[in-house]
PDB file of C-alpha atoms in Angstrom:
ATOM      1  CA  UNK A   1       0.000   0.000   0.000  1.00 86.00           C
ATOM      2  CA  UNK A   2       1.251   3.460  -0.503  1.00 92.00           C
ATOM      3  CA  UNK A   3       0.780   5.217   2.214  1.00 96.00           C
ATOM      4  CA  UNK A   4       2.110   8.671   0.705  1.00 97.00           C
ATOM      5  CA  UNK A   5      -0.792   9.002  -1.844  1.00 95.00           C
ATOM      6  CA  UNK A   6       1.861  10.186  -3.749  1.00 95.00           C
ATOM      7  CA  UNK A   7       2.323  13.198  -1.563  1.00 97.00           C
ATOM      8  CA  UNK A   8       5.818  14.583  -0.906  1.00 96.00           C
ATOM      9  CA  UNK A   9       7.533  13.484   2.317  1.00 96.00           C
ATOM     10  CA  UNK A  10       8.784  17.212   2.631  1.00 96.00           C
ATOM     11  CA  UNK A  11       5.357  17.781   3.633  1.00 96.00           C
ATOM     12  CA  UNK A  12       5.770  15.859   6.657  1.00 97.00           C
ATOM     13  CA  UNK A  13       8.794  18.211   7.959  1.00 98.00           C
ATOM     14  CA  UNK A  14       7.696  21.356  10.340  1.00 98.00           C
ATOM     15  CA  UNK A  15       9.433  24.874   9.625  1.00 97.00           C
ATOM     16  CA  UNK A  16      12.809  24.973  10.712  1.00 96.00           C
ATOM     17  CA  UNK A  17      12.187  28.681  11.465  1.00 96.00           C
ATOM     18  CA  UNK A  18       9.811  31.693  11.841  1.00 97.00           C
ATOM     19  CA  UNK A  19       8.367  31.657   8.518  1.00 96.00           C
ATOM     20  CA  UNK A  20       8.159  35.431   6.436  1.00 96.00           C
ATOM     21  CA  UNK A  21       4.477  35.565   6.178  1.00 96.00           C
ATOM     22  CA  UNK A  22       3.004  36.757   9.644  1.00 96.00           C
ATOM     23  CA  UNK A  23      -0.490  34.894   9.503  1.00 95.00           C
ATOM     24  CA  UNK A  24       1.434  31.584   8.333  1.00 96.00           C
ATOM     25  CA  UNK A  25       0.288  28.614  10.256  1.00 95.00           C
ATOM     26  CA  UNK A  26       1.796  25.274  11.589  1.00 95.00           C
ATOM     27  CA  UNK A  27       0.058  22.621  12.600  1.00 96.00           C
ATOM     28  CA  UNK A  28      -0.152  19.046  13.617  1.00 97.00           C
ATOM     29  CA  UNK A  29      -3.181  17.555  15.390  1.00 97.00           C
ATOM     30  CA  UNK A  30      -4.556  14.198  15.946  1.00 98.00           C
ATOM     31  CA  UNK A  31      -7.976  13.073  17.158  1.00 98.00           C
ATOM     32  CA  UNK A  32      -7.084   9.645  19.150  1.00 98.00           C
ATOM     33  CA  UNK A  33      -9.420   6.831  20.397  1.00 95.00           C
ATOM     34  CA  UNK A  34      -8.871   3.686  22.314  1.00 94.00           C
ATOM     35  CA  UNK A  35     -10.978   0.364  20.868  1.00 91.00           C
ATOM     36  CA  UNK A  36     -12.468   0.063  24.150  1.00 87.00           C
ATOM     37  CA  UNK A  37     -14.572   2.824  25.792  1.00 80.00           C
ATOM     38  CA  UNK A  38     -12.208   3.442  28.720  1.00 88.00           C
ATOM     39  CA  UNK A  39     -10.135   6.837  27.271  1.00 94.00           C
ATOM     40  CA  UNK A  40     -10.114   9.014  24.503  1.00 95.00           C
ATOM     41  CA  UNK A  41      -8.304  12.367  23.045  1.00 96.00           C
ATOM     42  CA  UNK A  42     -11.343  13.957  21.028  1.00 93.00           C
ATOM     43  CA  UNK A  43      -8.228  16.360  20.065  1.00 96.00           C
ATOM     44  CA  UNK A  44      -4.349  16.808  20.966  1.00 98.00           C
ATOM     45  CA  UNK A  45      -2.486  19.408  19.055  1.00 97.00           C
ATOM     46  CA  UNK A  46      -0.081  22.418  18.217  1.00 98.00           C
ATOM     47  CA  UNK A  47      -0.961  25.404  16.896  1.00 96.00           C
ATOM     48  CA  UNK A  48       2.281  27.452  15.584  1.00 97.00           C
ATOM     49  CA  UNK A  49       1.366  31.090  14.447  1.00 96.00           C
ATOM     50  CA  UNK A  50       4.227  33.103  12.755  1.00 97.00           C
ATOM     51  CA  UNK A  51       3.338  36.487  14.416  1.00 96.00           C
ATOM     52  CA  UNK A  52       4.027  34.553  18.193  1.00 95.00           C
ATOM     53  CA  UNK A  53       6.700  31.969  17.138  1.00 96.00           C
ATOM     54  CA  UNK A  54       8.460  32.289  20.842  1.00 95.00           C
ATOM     55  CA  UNK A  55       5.225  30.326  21.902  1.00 97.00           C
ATOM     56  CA  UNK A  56       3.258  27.675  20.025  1.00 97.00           C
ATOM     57  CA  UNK A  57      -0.797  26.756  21.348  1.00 97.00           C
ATOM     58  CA  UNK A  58      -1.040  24.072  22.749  1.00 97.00           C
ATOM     59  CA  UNK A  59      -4.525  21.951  23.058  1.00 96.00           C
ATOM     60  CA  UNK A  60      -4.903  19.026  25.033  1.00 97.00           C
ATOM     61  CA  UNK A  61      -8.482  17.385  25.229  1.00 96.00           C
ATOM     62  CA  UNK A  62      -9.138  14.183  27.263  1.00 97.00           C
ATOM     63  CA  UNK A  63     -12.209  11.979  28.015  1.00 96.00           C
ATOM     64  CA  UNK A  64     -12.741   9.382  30.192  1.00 95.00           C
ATOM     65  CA  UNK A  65     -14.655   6.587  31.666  1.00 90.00           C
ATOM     66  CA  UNK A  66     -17.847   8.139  33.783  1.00 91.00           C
ATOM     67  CA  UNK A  67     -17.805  11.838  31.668  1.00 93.00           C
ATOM     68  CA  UNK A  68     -14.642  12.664  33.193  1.00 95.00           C
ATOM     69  CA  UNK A  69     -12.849  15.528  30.812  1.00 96.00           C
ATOM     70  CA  UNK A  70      -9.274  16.301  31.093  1.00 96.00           C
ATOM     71  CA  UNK A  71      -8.306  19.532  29.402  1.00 95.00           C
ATOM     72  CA  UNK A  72      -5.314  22.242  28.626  1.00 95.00           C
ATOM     73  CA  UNK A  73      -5.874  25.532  26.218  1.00 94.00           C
ATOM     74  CA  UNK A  74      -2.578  26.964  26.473  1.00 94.00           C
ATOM     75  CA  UNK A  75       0.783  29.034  25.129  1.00 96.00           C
ATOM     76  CA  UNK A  76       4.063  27.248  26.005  1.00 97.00           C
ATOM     77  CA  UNK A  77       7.655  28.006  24.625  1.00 97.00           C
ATOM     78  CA  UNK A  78       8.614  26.386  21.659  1.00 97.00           C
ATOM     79  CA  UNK A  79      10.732  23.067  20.939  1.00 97.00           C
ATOM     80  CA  UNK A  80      14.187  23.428  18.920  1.00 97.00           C
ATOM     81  CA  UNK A  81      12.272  21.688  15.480  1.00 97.00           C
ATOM     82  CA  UNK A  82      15.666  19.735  14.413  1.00 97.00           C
ATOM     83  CA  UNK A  83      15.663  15.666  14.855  1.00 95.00           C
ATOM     84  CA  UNK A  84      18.734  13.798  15.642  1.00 94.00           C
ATOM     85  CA  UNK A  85      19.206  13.882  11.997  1.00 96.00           C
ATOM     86  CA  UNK A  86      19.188  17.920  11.569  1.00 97.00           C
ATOM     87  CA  UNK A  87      16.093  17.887  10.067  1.00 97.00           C
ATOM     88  CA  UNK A  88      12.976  19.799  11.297  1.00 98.00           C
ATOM     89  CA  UNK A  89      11.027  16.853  13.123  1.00 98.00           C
ATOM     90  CA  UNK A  90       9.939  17.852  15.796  1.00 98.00           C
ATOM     91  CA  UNK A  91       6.726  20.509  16.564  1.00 98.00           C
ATOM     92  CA  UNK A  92       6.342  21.070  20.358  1.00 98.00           C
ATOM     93  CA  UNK A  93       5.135  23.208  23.002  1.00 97.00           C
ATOM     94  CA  UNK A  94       5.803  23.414  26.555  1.00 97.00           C
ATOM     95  CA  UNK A  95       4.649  19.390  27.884  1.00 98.00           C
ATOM     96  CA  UNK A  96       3.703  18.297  25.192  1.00 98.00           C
ATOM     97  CA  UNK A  97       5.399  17.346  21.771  1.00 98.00           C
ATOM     98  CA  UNK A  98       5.296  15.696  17.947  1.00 98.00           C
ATOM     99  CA  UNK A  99       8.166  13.880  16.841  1.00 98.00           C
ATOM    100  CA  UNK A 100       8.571  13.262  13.219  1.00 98.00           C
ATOM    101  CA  UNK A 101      10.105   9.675  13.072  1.00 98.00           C
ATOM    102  CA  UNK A 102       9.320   8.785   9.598  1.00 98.00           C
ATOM    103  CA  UNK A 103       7.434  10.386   7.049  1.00 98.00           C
ATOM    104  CA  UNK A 104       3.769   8.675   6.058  1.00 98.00           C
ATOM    105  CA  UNK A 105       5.437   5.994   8.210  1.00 98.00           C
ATOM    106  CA  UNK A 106       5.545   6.805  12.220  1.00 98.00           C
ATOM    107  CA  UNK A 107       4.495  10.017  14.194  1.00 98.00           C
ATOM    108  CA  UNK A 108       5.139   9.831  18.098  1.00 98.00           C
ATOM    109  CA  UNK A 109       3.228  12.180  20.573  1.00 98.00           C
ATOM    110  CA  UNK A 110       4.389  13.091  24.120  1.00 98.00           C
ATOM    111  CA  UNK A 111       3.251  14.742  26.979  1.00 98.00           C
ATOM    112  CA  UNK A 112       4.398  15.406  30.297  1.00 98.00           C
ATOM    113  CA  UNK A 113       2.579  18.357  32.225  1.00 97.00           C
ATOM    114  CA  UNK A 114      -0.696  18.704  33.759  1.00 97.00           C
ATOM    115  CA  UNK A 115      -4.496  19.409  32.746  1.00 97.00           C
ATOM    116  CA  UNK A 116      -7.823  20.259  34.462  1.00 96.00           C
ATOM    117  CA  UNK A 117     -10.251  18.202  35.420  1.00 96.00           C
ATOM    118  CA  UNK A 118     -13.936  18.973  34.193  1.00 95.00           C
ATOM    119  CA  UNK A 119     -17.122  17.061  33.055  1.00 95.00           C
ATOM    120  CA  UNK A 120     -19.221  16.777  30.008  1.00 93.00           C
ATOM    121  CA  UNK A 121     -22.016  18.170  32.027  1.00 93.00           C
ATOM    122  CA  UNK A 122     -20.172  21.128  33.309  1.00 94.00           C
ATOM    123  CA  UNK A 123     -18.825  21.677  29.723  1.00 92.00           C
ATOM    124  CA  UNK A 124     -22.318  21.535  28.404  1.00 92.00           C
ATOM    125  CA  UNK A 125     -23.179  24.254  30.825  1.00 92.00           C
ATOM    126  CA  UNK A 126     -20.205  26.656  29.615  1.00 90.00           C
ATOM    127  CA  UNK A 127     -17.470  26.019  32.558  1.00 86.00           C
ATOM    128  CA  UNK A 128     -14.291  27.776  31.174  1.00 81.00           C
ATOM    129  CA  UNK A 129     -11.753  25.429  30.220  1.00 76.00           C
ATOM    130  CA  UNK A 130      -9.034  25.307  33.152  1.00 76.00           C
ATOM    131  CA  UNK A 131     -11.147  26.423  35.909  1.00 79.00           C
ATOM    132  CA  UNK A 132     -10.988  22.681  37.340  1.00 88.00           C
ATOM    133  CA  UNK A 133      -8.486  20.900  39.379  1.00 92.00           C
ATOM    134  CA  UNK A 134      -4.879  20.116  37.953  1.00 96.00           C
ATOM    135  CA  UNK A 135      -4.468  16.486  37.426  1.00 97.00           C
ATOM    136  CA  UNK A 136      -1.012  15.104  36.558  1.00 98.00           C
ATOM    137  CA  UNK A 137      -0.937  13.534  32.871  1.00 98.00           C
ATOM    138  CA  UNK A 138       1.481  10.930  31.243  1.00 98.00           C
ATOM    139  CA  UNK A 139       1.299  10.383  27.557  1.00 98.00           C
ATOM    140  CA  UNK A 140       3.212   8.537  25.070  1.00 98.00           C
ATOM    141  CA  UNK A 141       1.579   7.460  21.642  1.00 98.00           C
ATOM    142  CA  UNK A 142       2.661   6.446  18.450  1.00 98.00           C
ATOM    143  CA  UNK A 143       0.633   6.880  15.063  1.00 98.00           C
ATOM    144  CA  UNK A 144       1.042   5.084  12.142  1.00 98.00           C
ATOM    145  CA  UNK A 145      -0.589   5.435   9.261  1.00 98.00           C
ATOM    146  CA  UNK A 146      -3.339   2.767   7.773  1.00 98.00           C
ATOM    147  CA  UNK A 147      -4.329   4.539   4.590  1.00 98.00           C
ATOM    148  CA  UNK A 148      -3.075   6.942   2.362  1.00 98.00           C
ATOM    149  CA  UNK A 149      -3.870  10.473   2.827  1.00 98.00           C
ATOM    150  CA  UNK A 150      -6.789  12.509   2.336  1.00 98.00           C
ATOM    151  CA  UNK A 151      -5.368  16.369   0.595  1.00 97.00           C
ATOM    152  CA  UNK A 152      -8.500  18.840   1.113  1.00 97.00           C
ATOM    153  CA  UNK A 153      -9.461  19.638  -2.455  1.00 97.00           C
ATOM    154  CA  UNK A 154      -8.102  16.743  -4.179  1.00 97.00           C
ATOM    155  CA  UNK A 155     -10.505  14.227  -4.549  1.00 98.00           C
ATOM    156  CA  UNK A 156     -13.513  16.311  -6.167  1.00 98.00           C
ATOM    157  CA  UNK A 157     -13.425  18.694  -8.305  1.00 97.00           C
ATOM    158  CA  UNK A 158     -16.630  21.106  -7.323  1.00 97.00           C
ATOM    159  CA  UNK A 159     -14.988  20.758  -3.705  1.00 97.00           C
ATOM    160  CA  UNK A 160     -11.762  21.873  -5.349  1.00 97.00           C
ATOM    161  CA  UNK A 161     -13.597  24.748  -6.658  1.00 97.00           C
ATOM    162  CA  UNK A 162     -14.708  26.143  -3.451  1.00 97.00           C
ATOM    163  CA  UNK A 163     -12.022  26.081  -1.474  1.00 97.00           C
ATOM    164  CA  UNK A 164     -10.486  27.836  -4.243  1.00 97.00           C
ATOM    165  CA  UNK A 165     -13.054  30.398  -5.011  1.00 97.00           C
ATOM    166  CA  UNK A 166     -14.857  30.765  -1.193  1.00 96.00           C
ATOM    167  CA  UNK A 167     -14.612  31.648   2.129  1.00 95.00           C
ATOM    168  CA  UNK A 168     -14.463  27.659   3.256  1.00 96.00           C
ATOM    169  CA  UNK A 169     -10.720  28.036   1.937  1.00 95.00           C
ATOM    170  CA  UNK A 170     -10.019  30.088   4.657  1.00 95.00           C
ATOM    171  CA  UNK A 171     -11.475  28.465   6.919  1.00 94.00           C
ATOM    172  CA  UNK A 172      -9.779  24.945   6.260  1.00 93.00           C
ATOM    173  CA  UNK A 173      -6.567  26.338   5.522  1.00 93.00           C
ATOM    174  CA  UNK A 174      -6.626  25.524   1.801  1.00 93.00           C
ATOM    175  CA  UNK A 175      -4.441  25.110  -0.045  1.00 92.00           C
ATOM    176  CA  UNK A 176      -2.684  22.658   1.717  1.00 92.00           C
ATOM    177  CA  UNK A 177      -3.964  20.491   4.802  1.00 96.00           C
ATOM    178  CA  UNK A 178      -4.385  16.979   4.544  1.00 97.00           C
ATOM    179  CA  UNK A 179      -5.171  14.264   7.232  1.00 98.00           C
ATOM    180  CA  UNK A 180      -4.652  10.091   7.815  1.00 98.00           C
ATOM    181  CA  UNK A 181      -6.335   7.153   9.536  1.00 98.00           C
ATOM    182  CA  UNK A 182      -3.960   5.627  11.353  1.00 98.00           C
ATOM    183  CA  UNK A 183      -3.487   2.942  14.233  1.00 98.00           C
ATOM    184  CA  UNK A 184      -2.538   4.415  17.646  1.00 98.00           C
ATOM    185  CA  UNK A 185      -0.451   2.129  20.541  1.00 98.00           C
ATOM    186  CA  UNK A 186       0.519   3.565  23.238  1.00 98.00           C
ATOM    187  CA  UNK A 187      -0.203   4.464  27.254  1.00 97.00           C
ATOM    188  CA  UNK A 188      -1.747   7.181  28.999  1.00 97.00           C
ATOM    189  CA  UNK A 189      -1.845   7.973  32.922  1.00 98.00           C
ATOM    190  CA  UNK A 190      -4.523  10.017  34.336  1.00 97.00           C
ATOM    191  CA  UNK A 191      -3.325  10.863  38.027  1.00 96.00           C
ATOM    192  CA  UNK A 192      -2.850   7.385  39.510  1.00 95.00           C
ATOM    193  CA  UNK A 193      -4.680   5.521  36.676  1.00 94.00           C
ATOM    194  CA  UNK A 194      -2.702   4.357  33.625  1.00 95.00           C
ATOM    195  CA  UNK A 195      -4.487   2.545  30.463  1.00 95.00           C
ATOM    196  CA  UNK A 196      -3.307   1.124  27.462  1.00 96.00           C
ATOM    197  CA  UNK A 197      -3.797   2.446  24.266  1.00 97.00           C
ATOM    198  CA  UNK A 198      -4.671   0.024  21.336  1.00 97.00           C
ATOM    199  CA  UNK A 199      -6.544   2.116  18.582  1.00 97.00           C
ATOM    200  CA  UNK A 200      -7.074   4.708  16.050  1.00 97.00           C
ATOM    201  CA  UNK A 201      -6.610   7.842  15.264  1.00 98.00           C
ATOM    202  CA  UNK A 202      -7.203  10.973  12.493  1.00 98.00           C
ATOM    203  CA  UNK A 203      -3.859  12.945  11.949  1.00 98.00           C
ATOM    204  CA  UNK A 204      -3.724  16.138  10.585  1.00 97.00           C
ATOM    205  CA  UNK A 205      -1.349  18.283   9.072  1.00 97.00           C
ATOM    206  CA  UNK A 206      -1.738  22.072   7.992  1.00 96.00           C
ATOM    207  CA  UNK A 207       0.997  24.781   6.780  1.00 95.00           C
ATOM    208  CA  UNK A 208      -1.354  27.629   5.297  1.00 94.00           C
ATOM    209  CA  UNK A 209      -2.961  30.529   6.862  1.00 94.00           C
ATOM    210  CA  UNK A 210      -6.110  30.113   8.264  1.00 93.00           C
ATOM    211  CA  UNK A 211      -8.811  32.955   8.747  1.00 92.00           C
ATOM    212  CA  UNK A 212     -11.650  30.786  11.038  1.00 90.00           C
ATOM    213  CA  UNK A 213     -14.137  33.917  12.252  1.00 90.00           C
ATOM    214  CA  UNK A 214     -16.662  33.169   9.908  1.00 90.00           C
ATOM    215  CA  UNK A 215     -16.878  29.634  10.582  1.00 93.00           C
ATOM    216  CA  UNK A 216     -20.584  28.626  10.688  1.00 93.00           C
ATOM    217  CA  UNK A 217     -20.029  25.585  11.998  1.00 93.00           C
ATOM    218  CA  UNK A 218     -19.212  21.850  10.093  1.00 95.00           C
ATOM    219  CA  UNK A 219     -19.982  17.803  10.194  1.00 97.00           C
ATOM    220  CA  UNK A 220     -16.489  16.161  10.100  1.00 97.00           C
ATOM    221  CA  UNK A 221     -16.095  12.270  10.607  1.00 98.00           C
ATOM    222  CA  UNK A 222     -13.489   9.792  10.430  1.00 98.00           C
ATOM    223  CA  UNK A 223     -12.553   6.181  11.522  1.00 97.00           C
ATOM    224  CA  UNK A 224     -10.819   3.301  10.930  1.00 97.00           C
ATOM    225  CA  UNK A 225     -12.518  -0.144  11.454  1.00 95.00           C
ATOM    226  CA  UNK A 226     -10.491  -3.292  12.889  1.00 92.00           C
ATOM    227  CA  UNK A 227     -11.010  -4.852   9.685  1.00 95.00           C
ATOM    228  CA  UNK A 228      -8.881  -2.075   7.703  1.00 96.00           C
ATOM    229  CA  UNK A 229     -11.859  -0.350   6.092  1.00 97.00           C
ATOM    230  CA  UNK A 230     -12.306   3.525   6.923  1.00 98.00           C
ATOM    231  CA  UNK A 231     -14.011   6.894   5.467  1.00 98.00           C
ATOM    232  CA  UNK A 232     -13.605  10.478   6.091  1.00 98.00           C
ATOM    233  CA  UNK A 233     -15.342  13.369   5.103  1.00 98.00           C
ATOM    234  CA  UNK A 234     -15.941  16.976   5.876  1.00 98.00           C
ATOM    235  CA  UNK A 235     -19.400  19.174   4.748  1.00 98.00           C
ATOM    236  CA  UNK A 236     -20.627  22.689   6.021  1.00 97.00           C
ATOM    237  CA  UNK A 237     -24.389  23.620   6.621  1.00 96.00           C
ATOM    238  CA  UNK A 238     -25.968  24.897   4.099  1.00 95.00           C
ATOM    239  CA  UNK A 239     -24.581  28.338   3.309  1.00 95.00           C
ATOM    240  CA  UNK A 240     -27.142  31.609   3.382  1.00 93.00           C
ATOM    241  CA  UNK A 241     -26.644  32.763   0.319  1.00 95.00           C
ATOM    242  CA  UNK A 242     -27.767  29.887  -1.535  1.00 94.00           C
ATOM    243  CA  UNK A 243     -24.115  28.789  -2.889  1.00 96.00           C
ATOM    244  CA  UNK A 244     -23.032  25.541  -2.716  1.00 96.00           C
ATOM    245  CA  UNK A 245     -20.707  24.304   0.116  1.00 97.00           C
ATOM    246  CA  UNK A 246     -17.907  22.135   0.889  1.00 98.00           C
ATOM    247  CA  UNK A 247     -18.488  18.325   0.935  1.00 98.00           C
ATOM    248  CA  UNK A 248     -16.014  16.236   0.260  1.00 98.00           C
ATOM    249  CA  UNK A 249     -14.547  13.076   1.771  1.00 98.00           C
ATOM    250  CA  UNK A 250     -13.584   9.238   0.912  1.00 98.00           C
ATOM    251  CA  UNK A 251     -14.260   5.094   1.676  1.00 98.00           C
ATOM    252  CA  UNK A 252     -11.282   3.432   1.853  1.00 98.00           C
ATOM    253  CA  UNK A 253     -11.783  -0.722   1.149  1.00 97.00           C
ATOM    254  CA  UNK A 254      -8.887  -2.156   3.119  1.00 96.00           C
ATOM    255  CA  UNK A 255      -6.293  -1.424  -0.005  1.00 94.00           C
ATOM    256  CA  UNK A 256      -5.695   0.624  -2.988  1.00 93.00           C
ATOM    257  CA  UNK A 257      -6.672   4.638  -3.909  1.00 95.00           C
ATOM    258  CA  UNK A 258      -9.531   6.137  -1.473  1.00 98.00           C
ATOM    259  CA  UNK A 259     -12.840   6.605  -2.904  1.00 98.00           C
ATOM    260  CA  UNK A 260     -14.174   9.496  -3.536  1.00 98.00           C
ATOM    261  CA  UNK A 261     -17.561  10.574  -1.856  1.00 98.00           C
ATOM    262  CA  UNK A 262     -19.680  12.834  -0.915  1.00 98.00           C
ATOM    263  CA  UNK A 263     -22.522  12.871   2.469  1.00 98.00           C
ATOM    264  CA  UNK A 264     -25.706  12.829   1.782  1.00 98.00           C
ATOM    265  CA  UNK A 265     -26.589  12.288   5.737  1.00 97.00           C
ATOM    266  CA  UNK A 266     -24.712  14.217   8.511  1.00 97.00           C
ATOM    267  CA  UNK A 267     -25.295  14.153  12.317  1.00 97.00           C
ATOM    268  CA  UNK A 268     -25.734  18.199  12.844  1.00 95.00           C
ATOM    269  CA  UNK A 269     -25.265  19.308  16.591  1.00 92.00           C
ATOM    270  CA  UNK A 270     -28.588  20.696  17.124  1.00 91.00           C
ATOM    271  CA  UNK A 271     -28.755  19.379  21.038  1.00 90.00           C
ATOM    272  CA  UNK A 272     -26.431  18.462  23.736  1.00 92.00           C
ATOM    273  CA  UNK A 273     -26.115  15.184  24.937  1.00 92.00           C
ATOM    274  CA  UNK A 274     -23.612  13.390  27.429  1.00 90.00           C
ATOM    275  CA  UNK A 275     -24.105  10.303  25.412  1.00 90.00           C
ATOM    276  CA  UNK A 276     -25.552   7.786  23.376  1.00 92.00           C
ATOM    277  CA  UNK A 277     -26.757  10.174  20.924  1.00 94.00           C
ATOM    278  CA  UNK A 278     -26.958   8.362  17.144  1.00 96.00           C
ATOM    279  CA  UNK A 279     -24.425   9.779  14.816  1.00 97.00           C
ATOM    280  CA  UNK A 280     -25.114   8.234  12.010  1.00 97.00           C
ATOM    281  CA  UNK A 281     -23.951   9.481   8.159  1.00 98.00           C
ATOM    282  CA  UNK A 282     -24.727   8.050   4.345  1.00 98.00           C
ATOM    283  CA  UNK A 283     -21.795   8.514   1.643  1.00 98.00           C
ATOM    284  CA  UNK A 284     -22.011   8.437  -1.765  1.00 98.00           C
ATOM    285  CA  UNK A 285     -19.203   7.837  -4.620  1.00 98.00           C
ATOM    286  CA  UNK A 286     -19.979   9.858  -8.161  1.00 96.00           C
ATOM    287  CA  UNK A 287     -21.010   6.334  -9.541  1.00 96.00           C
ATOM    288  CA  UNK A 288     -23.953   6.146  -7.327  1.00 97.00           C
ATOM    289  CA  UNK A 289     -22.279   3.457  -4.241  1.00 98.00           C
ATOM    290  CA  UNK A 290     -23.387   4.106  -1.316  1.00 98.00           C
ATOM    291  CA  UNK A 291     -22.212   3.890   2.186  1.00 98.00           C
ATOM    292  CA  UNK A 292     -24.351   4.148   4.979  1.00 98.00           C
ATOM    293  CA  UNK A 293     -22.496   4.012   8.515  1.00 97.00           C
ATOM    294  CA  UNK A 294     -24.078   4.064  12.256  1.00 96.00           C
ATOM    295  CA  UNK A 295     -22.737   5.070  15.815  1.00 94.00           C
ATOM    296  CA  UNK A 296     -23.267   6.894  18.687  1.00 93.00           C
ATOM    297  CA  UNK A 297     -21.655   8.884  21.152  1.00 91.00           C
ATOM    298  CA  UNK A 298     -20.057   7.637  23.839  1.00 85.00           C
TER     299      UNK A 298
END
């Protein structure tokens, strides 16, 4: 399997310094979830914004058995980017850190610091994140990637079209941001709890600028099965002005190129609900296949 998509690896390095263009943007994120229902990391990521390049954001999200929610929203001095090797591996922020091992091949996350402890319910009733208690938190995960990526724009050629021509460009960071399905192994330890990790994950890396005040909301899914199947996609509500919107995503089979789709059916956040609320989407390829998948929150 290729696993680059025929992407460059040079895509995979960070910038090795403060790049020219003040709104310039790195980033590498990764949504993260265990197979069994104990732990998750809805998100984990840097944010690296030219104009501040002495500190990069970092975002830590974590849930956990019983609604438990670990989080951190916060700027932390940089990491020198250069690997062993010289070359600019490594993005990181105060605790936490991305190390480039190989490109389209092995990503390993770390993170060492602490994050506050909240609730679904309390987030669901606007508690500001970091107004809980500190709680002490391990991490150590490596990602590897299980099929080849997914370029934003690349796959459909009216979704090309308005990224190119729209605000949605801005607001994914068009032109370039792609993302992976990959397997995740590793451990976590939440105060005196540790769990294993045995799962997947949805990497994603950006370098574009990124204008995200206009953002009126968006359905984005992604998984990959134990059996080595897996989709993606990303669509926006229906814009006001009657134009059409960006909807894009794939079906991967197990092997080969990913197929192009589009959803027809997206779970829109129109309540809140701790859990077990169906998520369920349809996709469909331009030859008239169609995927439906279910699932709920948990």
């Amino acid at each position: 399997m290729d696993l680059t998509g025929g992407l460059s690896e040079e895509l995979e390095f960070v910038f090795a310094e403060q790049p020219d263009e003040p709104e310039m943007r790195e980033s590498v994120n990764a949504w993260i979830w265990d197979d069994g229902v104990d732990v998750a990391l809805p998100r984990i990521g840097i944010e690296a914004v030219a104009d501040q390049w002495d500190t990069h954001d970092a975002q830590v999200n974590i849930a956990a058995s019983g609604g438990r929610v670990f989080n951190l929203f916060a700027p932390a001095p940089v990491h020198p980017p250069a690997g062993r090797d010289g070359k600019p591996r490594v993005l990181g922020a105060g605790p936490l850190s991305f190390e480039l091992v190989e490109p389209f091949g092995l990503l390993r996350l770390r993170f060492e610091g602490e994050a506050y402890a909240t609730t679904v319910e309390a987030q669901m009733e606007g508690a500001f994140p970091g107004a809980g208690e500190p709680t002490p938190i391990e991490l150590d995960v490596e990602l590897r990637p299980a099929a080849p990526p997914w370029m934003n724009g690349a796959l459909l050629d009216d979704a090309r079209h308005v990224l190119e021509t729209q605000e949605e460009g801005d607001l994914m960071g068009h032109p370039w941001r792609f993302e992976q399905l990959c397997r995740a192994t590793g451990r976590i330890r939440i105060g005196d709890e540790e769990h294993a990790i045995d799962g997947g994950a949805n990497r994603i890396r950006r370098q574009s600028i990124r204008r995200t005040a206009k953002l009126w909301g968006h359905a984005w899914q992604a998984a990959i099965f134990p059996s080595g199947r897996g989709f993606g996609y990303i669509t926006y509500p229906p814009r006001a002005d009657g134009k059409g919107t960006y909807n894009e995503g794939y079906v991967f089979e197990g092997d080969g190129a990913l197929i192009p789709i589009r959803a027809t059916t997206a779970p829109w956040l129109t309540t809140l609900q701790p859990t077990g609320e169906a998520v369920p989407c349809v996709l469909e390829a331009e030859d008239g296949r169609t995927w439906s998948i279910t699932g709920e929150t948990a």
